[in-house]
Coordinates of C-alpha atoms and ligand atoms in Angstrom, one line a residue:
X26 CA 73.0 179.3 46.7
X27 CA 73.9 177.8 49.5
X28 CA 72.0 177.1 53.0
X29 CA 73.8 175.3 55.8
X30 CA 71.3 174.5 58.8
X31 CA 72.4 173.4 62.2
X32 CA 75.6 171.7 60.7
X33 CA 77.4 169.3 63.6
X34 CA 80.0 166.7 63.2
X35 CA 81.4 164.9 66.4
X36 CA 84.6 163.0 66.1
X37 CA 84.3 160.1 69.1
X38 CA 84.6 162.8 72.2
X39 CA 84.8 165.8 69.9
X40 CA 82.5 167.8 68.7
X41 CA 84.4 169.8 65.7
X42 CA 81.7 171.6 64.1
X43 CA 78.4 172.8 66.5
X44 CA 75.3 173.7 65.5
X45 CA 76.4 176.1 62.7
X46 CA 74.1 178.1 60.2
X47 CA 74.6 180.0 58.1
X48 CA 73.7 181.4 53.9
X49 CA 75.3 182.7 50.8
X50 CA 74.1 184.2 47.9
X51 CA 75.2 183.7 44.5
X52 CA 78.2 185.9 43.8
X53 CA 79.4 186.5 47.1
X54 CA 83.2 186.0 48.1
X55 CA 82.5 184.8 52.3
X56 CA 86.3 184.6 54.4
X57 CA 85.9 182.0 57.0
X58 CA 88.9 182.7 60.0
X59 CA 89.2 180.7 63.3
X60 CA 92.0 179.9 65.2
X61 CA 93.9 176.0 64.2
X62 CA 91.8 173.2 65.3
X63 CA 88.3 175.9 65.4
X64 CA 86.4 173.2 62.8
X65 CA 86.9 174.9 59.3
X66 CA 88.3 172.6 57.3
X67 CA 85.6 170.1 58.5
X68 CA 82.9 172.5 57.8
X69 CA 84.6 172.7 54.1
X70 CA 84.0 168.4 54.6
X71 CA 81.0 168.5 54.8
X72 CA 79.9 171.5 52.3
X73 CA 81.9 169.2 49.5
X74 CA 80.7 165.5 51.0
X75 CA 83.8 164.7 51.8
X76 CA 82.6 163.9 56.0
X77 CA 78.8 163.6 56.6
X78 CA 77.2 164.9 59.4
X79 CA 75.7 163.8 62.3
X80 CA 73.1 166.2 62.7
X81 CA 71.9 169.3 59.9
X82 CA 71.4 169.3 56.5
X83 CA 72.5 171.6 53.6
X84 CA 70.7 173.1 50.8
X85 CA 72.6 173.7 47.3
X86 CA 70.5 175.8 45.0
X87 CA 67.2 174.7 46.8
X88 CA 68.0 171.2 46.7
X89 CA 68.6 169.3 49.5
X90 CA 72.1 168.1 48.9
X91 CA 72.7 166.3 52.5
X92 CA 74.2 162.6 52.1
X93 CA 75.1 163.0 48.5
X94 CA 78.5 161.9 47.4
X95 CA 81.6 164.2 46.4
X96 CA 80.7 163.4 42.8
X97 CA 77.2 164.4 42.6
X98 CA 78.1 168.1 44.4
X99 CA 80.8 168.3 42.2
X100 CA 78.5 167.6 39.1
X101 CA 75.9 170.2 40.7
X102 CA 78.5 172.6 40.5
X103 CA 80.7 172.6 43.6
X104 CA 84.4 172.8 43.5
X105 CA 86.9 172.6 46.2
X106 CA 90.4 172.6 47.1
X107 CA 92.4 171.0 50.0
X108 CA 94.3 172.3 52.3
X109 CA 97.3 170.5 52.0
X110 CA 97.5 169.9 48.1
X111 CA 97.1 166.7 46.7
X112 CA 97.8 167.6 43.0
X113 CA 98.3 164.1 41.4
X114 CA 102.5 163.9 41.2
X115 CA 103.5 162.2 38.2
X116 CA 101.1 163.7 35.8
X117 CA 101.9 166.6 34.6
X118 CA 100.5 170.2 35.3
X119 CA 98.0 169.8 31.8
X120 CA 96.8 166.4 33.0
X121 CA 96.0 167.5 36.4
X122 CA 93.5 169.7 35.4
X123 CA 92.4 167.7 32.4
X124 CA 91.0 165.3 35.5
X125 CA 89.0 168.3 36.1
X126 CA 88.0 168.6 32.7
X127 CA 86.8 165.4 32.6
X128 CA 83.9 166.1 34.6
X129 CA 82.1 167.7 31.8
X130 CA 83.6 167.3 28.4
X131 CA 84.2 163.7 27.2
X132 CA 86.3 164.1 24.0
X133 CA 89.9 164.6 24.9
X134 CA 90.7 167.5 22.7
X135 CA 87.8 169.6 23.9
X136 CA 88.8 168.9 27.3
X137 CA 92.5 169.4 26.5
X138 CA 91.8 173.0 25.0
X139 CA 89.6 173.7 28.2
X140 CA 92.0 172.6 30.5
X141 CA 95.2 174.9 28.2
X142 CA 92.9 177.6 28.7
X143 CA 92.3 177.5 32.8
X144 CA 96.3 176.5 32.9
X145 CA 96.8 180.0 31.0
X146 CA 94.6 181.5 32.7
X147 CA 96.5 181.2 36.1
X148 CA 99.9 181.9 34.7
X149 CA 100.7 177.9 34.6
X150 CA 100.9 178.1 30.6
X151 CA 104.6 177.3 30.4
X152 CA 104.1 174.5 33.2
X153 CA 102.0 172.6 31.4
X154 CA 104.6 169.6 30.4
X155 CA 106.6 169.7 33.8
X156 CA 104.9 167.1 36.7
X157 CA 102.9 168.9 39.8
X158 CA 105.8 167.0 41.4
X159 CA 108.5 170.2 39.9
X160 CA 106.2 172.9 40.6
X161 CA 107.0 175.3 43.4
X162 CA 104.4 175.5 46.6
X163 CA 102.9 178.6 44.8
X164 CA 102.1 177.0 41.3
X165 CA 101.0 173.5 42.5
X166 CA 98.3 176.1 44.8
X167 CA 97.3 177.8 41.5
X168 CA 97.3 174.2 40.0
X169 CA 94.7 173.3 42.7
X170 CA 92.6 176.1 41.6
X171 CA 92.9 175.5 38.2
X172 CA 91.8 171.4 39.0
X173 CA 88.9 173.3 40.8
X174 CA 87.6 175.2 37.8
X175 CA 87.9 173.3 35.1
X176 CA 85.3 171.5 36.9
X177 CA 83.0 174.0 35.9
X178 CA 82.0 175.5 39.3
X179 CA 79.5 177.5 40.6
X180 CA 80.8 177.7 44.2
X181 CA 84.4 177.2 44.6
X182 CA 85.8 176.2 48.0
X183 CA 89.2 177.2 49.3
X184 CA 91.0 175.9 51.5
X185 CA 94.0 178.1 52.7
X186 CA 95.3 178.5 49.1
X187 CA 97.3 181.3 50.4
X188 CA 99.0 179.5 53.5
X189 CA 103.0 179.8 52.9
X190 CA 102.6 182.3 50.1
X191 CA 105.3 184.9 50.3
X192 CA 104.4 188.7 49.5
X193 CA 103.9 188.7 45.8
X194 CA 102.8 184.9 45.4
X195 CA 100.1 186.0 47.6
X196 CA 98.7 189.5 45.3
X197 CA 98.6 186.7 43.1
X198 CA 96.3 184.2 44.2
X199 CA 94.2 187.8 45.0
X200 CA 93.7 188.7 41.9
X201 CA 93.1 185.1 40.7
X202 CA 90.5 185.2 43.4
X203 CA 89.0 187.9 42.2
X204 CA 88.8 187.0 38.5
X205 CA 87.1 183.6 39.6
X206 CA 84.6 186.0 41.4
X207 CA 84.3 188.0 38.5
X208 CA 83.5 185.5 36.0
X209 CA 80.4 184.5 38.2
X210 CA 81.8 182.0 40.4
X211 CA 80.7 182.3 44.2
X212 CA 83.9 181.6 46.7
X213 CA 84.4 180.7 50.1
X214 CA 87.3 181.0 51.6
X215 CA 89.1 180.0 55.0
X216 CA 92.0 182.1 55.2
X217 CA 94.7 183.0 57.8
X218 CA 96.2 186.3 56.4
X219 CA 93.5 189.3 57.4
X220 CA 94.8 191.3 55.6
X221 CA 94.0 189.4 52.2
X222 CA 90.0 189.2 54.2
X223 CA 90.4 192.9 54.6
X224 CA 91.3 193.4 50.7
X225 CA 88.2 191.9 49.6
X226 CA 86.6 193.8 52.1
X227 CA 83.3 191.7 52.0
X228 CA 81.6 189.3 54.5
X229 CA 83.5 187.1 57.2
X230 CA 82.3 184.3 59.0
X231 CA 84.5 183.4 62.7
X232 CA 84.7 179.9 63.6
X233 CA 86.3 179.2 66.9
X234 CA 86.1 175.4 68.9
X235 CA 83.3 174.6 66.0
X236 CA 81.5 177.1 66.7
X237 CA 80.0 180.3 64.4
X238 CA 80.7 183.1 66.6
X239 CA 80.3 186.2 64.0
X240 CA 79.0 186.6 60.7
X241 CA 78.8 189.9 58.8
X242 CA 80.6 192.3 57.1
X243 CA 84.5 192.3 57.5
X244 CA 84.9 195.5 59.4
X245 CA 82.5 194.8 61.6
X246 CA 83.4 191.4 62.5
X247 CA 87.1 192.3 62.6
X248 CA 86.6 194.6 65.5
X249 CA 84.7 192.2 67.3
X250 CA 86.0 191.7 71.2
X251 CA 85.0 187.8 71.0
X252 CA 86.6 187.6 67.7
X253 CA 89.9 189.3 69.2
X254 CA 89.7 187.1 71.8
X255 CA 89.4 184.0 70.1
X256 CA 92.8 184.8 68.0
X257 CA 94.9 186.4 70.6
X258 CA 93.6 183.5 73.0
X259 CA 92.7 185.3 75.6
X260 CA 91.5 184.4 78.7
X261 CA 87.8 183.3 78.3
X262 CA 85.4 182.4 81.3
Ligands
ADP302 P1 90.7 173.9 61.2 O1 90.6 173.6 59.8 O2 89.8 175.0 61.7 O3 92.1 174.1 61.7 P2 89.8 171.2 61.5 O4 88.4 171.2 60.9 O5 90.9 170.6 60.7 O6 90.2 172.6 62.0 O7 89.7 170.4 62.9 C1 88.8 170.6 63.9 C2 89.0 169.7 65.0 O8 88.5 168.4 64.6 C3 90.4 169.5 65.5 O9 90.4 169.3 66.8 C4 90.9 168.2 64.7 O10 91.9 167.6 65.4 C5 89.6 167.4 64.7 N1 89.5 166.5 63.5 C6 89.5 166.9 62.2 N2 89.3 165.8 61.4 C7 89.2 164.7 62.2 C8 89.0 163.3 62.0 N3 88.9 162.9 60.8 N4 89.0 162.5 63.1 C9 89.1 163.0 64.3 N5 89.2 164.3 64.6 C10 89.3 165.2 63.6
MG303 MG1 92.0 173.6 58.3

């Protein structure tokens, strides 16, 4: 599904994202983890179009998808969050995913019923008049997610939708997680809290100072000395 080849972005003296490769297959859920600053965020950039980059390409379904716009991925089928969540303020919860709606459906009813259904669907039905601007850190992440899929995804991208979650907000956005997975929809993930990477228990990528340092199944990669190393921030030589 999708094929990421050689991926670098250089920021002036910085090189945030080096050389990274990598694949997924349709249906998989992929954590990426990395210490702050490692270049995950910008990798999500430039999956979505949001940064190009200044050397690799990416492949979407085959295609070659490198140097197309935001719009165009989105339209191919690739949703995202951000990290820090922009949901749009004033509107309320029901509008802000009716902007996602609007991707696909053109009439305002049909995307109105689509978007009721996705608001529903992450617990969000009785916030549906209030503004994003009233909803607690927890719902406006769910809101995100709900913005993301009413865009009709087949890869979803998350940003740290988890980040600042307490206990039971966080078993949450799991099982959402999961259910998006379920219904067909390949995620990626960055996320902080390895114990939510553990619970779905499937394959983890490391990022650390841009570059891919691990990539396979969570155990595995988990127990890796270099992967230790780059969260504890050990001495390195
Ligand atoms: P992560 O999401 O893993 O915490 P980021 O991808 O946000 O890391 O950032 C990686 C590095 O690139 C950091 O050093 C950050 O300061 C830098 N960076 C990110 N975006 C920009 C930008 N637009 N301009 C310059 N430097 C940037
Ligand atoms: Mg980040």
């Amino acid at each position: 599904m999708l094929e990421i080849a050689g991926i670098t972005k250089k920021f002036a003296g910085l090189t945030a994202v080096n050389q990274v490769s990598f694949a997924v297959d349709a249906g998989e859920i992929v954590s990426i983890i990395g210490p702050n600053g490692a270049g995950k965020s910008t990798l999500f950039n430039l999956l979505t179009g949001n940064l190009q980059p200044t050397i690799g390409s990416v492949r979407y379904c085959g295609k070659p998808i490198t140097g197309y716009s935001p719009e165009r991925r989105a339209r191919l089928g690739m949703g995202r969050t951000f990290q820090i969540a922009k949901p749009l303020l004033a509107l309320s919860a029901l509008e802000n995913v009716l902007v996602g709606a609007f991707l696909h459906q053109r009439r305002l009813a049909d995307a109105e019923a689509a978007a009721f259904d996705i608001l529903d669907d992450v617990g969000l039905a009785d916030r549906a008049a209030i503004p994003a601007s009233e909803l607690t850190l927890s719902e406006r992440r769910r809101l995100e997610i709900a913005r993301a899929i009413a865009t009709r995804p087949n890869l979803i991208l998350l940003d740290e939708v988890m980040a600042g979650l307490n206990p039971t907000e966080v078993h949450l956005a799991v099982e959402l997680v999961r259910r998006v997975n379920q219904r067909g929809i390949t995620v990626l993930l960055i996320e902080h809290n390895l114990k939510v990477v553990r619970s779905f228990s499937r394959r983890v990528i490391v990022l650390d100072r841009g570059k891919l340092i691990a990539d396979g199944q969570a155990e595995s990669v988990l127990a890796d000395t270099a992967v230790i190393e780059a969260y504890l921030g050990a001495r390195r030589s």
